[in-house]
Structures are given as C-alpha cells and as structure tokens.
CSV table of C-alpha atoms in Angstrom, one decimal:
chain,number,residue,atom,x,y,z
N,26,UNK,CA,26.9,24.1,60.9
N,27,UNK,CA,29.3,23.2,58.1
N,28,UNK,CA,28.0,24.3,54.6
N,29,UNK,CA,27.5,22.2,51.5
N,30,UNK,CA,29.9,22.6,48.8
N,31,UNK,CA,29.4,21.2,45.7
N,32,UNK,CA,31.8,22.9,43.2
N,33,UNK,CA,35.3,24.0,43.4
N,34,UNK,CA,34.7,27.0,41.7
N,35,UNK,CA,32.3,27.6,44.5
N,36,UNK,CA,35.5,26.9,47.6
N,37,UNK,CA,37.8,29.5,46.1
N,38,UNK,CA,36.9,32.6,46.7
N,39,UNK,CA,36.0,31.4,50.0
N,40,UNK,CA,39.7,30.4,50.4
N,41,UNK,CA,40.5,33.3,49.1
N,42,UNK,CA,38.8,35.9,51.6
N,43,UNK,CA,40.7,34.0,54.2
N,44,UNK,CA,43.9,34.2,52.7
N,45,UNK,CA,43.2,38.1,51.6
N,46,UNK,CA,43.0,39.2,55.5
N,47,UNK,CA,45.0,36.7,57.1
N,48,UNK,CA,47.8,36.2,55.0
N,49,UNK,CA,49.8,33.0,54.2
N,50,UNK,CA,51.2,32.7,57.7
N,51,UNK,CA,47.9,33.4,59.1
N,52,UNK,CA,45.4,31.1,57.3
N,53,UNK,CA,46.1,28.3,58.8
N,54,UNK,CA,44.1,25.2,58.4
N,55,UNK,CA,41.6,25.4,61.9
N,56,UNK,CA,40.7,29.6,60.8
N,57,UNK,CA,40.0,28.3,57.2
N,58,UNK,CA,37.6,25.9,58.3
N,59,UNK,CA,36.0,28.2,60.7
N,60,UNK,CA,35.9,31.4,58.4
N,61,UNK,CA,34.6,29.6,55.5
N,62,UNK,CA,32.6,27.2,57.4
N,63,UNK,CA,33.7,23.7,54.8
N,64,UNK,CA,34.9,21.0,56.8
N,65,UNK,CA,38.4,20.2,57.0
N,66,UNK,CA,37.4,17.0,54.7
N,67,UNK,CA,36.0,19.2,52.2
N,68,UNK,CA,39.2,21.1,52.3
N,69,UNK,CA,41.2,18.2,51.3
N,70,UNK,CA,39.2,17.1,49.0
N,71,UNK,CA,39.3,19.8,46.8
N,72,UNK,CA,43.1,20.9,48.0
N,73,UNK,CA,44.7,17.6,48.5
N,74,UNK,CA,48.3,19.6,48.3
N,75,UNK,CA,46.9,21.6,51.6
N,76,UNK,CA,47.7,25.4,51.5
N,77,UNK,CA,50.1,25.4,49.1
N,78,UNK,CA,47.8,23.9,46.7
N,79,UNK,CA,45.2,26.4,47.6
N,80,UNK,CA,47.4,29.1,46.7
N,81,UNK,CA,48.5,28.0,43.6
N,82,UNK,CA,44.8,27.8,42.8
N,83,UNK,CA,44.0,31.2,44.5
N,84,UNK,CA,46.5,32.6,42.2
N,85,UNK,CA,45.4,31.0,39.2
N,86,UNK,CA,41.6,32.3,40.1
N,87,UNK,CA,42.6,35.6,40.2
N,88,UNK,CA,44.9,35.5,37.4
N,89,UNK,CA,42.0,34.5,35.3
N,90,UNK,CA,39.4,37.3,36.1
N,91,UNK,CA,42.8,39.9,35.1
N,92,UNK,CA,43.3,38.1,31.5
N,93,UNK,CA,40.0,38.0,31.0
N,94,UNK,CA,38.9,41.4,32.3
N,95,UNK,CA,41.9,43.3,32.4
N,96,UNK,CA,45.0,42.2,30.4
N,97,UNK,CA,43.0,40.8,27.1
N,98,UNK,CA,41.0,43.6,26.9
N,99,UNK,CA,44.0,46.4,26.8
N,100,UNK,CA,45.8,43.6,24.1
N,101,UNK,CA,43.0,43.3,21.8
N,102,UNK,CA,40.8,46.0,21.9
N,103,UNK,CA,40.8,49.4,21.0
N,104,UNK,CA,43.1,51.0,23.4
N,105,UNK,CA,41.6,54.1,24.6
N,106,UNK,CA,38.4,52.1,25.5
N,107,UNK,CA,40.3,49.2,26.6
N,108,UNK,CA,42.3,51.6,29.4
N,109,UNK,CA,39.0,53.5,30.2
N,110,UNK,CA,37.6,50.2,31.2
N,111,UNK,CA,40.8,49.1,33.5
N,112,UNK,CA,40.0,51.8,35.6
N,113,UNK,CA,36.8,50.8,36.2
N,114,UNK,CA,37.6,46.9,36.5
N,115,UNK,CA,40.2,47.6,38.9
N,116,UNK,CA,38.2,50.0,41.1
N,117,UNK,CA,35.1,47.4,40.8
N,118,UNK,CA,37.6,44.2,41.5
N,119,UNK,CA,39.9,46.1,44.7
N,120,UNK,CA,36.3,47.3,45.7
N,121,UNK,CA,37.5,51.3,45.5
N,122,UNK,CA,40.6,49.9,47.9
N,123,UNK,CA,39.2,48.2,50.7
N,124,UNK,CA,40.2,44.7,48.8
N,125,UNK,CA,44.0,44.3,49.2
N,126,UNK,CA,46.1,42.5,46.2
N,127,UNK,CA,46.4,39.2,47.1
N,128,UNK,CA,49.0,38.8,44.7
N,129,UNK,CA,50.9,41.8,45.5
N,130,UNK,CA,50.5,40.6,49.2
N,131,UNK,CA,52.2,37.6,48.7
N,132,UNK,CA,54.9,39.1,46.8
N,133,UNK,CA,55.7,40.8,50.0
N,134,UNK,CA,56.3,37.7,52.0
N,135,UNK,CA,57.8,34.4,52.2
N,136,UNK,CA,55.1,33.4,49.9
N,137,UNK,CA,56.8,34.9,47.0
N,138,UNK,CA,59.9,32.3,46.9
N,139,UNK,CA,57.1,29.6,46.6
N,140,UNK,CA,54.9,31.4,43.9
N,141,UNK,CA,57.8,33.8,42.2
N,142,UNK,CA,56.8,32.9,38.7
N,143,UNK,CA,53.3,32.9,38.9
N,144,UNK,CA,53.4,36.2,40.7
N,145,UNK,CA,56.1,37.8,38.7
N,146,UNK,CA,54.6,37.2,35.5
N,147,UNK,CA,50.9,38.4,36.9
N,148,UNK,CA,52.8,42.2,37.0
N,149,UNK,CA,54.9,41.4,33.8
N,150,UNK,CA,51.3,40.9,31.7
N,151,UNK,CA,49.5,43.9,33.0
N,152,UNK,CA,52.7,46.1,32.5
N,153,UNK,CA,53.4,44.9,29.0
N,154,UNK,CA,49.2,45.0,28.3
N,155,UNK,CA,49.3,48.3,29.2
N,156,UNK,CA,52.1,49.4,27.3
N,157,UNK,CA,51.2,48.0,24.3
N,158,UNK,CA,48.2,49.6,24.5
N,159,UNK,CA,49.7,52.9,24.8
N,160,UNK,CA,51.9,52.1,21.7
N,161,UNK,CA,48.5,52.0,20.3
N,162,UNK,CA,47.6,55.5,21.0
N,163,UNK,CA,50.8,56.7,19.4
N,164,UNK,CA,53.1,57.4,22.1
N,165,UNK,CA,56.7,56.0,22.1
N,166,UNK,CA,57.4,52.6,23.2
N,167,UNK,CA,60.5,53.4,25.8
N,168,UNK,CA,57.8,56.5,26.8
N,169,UNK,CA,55.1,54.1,27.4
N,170,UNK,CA,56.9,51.6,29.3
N,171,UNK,CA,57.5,53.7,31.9
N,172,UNK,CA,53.8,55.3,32.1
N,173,UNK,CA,52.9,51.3,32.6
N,174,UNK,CA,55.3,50.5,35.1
N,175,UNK,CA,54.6,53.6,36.9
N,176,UNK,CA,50.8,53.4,36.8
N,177,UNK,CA,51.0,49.5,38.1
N,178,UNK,CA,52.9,50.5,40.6
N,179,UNK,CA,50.1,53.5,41.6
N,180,UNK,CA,48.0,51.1,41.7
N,181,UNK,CA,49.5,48.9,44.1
N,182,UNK,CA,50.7,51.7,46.5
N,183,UNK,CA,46.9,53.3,46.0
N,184,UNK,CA,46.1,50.0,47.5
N,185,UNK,CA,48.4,49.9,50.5
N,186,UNK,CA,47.8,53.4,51.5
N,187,UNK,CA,44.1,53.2,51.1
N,188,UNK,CA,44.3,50.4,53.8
N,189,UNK,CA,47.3,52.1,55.7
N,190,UNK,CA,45.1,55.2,55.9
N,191,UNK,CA,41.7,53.5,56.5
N,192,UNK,CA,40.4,55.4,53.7
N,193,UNK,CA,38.6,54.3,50.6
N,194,UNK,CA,38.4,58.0,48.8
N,195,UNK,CA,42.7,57.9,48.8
N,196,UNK,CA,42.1,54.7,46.1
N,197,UNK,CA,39.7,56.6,44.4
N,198,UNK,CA,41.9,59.5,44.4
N,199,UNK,CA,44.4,57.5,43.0
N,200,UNK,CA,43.2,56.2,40.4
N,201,UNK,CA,41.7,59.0,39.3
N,202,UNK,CA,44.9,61.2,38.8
N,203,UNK,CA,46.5,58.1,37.4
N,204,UNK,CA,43.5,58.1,34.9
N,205,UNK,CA,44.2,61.6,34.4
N,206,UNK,CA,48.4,61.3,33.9
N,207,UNK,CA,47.6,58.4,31.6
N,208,UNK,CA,44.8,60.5,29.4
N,209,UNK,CA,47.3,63.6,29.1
N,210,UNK,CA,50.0,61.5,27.9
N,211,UNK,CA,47.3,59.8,25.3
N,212,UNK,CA,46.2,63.3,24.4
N,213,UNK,CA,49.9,64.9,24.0
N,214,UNK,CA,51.0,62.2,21.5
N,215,UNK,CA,48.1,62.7,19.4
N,216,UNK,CA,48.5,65.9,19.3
N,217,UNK,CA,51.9,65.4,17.6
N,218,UNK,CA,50.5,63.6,14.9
C-alpha cells in the first residue's frame, strides 16, 4: 500500500531516513520506494533531479533545523545559554548517538565532490558560531578557535564511535566531557577578568 503524500515538507525526512542508513550508494531508487512506501511517481514529482536532487534537498533540510536551532542561537544569543542549549539540541537531534550525521556521512564519500560546498560550509558555520560565541565569554579568539574546531570535531567522532561501539552512553559521555572542557575554559577566562 503506497501512502498519500501531500506536502514536500512531509517526503524529506522520509528520504532522509533512507539515505541516513543506507548511504548515497545504497539508496537507490527501488529501496526508497519501498522504505518510505511513496511511489516512484511521487518521487519524481517532488525530486524531478532524482537522487541528486534529493540530496541537495536533504542537505538543505537539515541545514535549516542547525541555523535555526543551533548556529543562530550561539550568534545571537547570550552565549553561555546559547552553548548550554547546543548540547542539548545536538543530543535531542543525533538522538543521544544512535542518529548518524548525514552530512558528516557524506563528507566521507563520493558524495562529498558533488555537495563540497554545501557540506563544507555546514562545519564552517557551526565552527565559527561557536567560536564567536566563546569570544563572547571573554576567551581569546586564536584560543577559542581551536576549543570550536575541537569540540565539532568530538562531536562527530562521539557520533561514529557511539555507532562503531553500539553504544548510546559513549555519545552521552561525550558530550558531556565536551560540555565540561568547554565550561572550564568559559570559567578560566572569567576568572581573569
């Protein structure tokens, strides 16, 4: 029985499930329509480019929820708060690591040549967000820079080792003693002011 599918909105997180455990190579066209249940007519109406069209989409979906919940946030709000609540966003949106990143996914395979802006500049936001945010708190921008880039990159590896390992508590783990690195830095620069 093929479902009824009246918005697009409605199709991409569909897509998107598919893509999340199959990968590029492996969503192909016949485990799409069976996964998500849409016919492959649907499918073309609402991703006349095919896959890569899907993709592009799939990336711009998820880049959306991260500048809405994640990257304009640390930009705009008060920073301590806005970095408190990152943790908790990314926990809630990774599902405490048993969600991979689909964007970090694809920037592992031959999807990456296709997407390389989109996907580079998804990491360059939430690097510089962060960063700036720290600036905020009063810690050096070279210093601040680095606690970014090294707390993205926790966060991926959290990600890949909670799924390696086949266990959710190593993500929470994670980003917990990032949460923890992060707050002593915070609390050390204050403390020289």
């Amino acid at each position: 029985m093929t479902r009824t599918v009246f918005e697009k909105s409605d199709v991409i997180p569909l897509v998107t499930e598919v893509f999340r455990e199959l990968g590029y190579e492996g969503a192909s066209l016949s485990k799409i329509t069976a996964r998500t249940r849409l016919s492959k007519g649907s499918l073309y109406y609402f991703f006349p480019g095919g896959k890569d069209e899907m993709v592009a989409e799939i990336l711009t979906h998820i880049d959306q929820w991260f500048i809405k919940n994640i990257f304009e946030p640390l930009e705009k709000s008060e920073p301590r708060a806005a970095i408190d609540h990152m943790w908790q966003a990314v926990d809630t949106y990774f599902q405490s690591g048993q969600r991979i990143c689909l964007i970090g996914a694809f920037s592992l395979d031959g999807t990456r040549d296709r997407f390389a802006t989109v996907i580079r500049q998804y990491f360059v936001r939430w690097i510089e967000a962060l960063s700036a945010a720290l600036v905020q708190t009063g810690i050096s921008k070279e210093t601040a820079d680095q606690i970014s880039e090294e707390t993205i990159a926790g966060i991926q590896g959290g990600l890949v080792l909670s799924r390696a390992l086949n266990d959710e508590s190593f993500f929470e783990r994670t980003l917990a003693n990032l949460s923890q690195r992060v707050s002593t830095f915070i609390s050390v620069s204050n403390s020289h002011h």
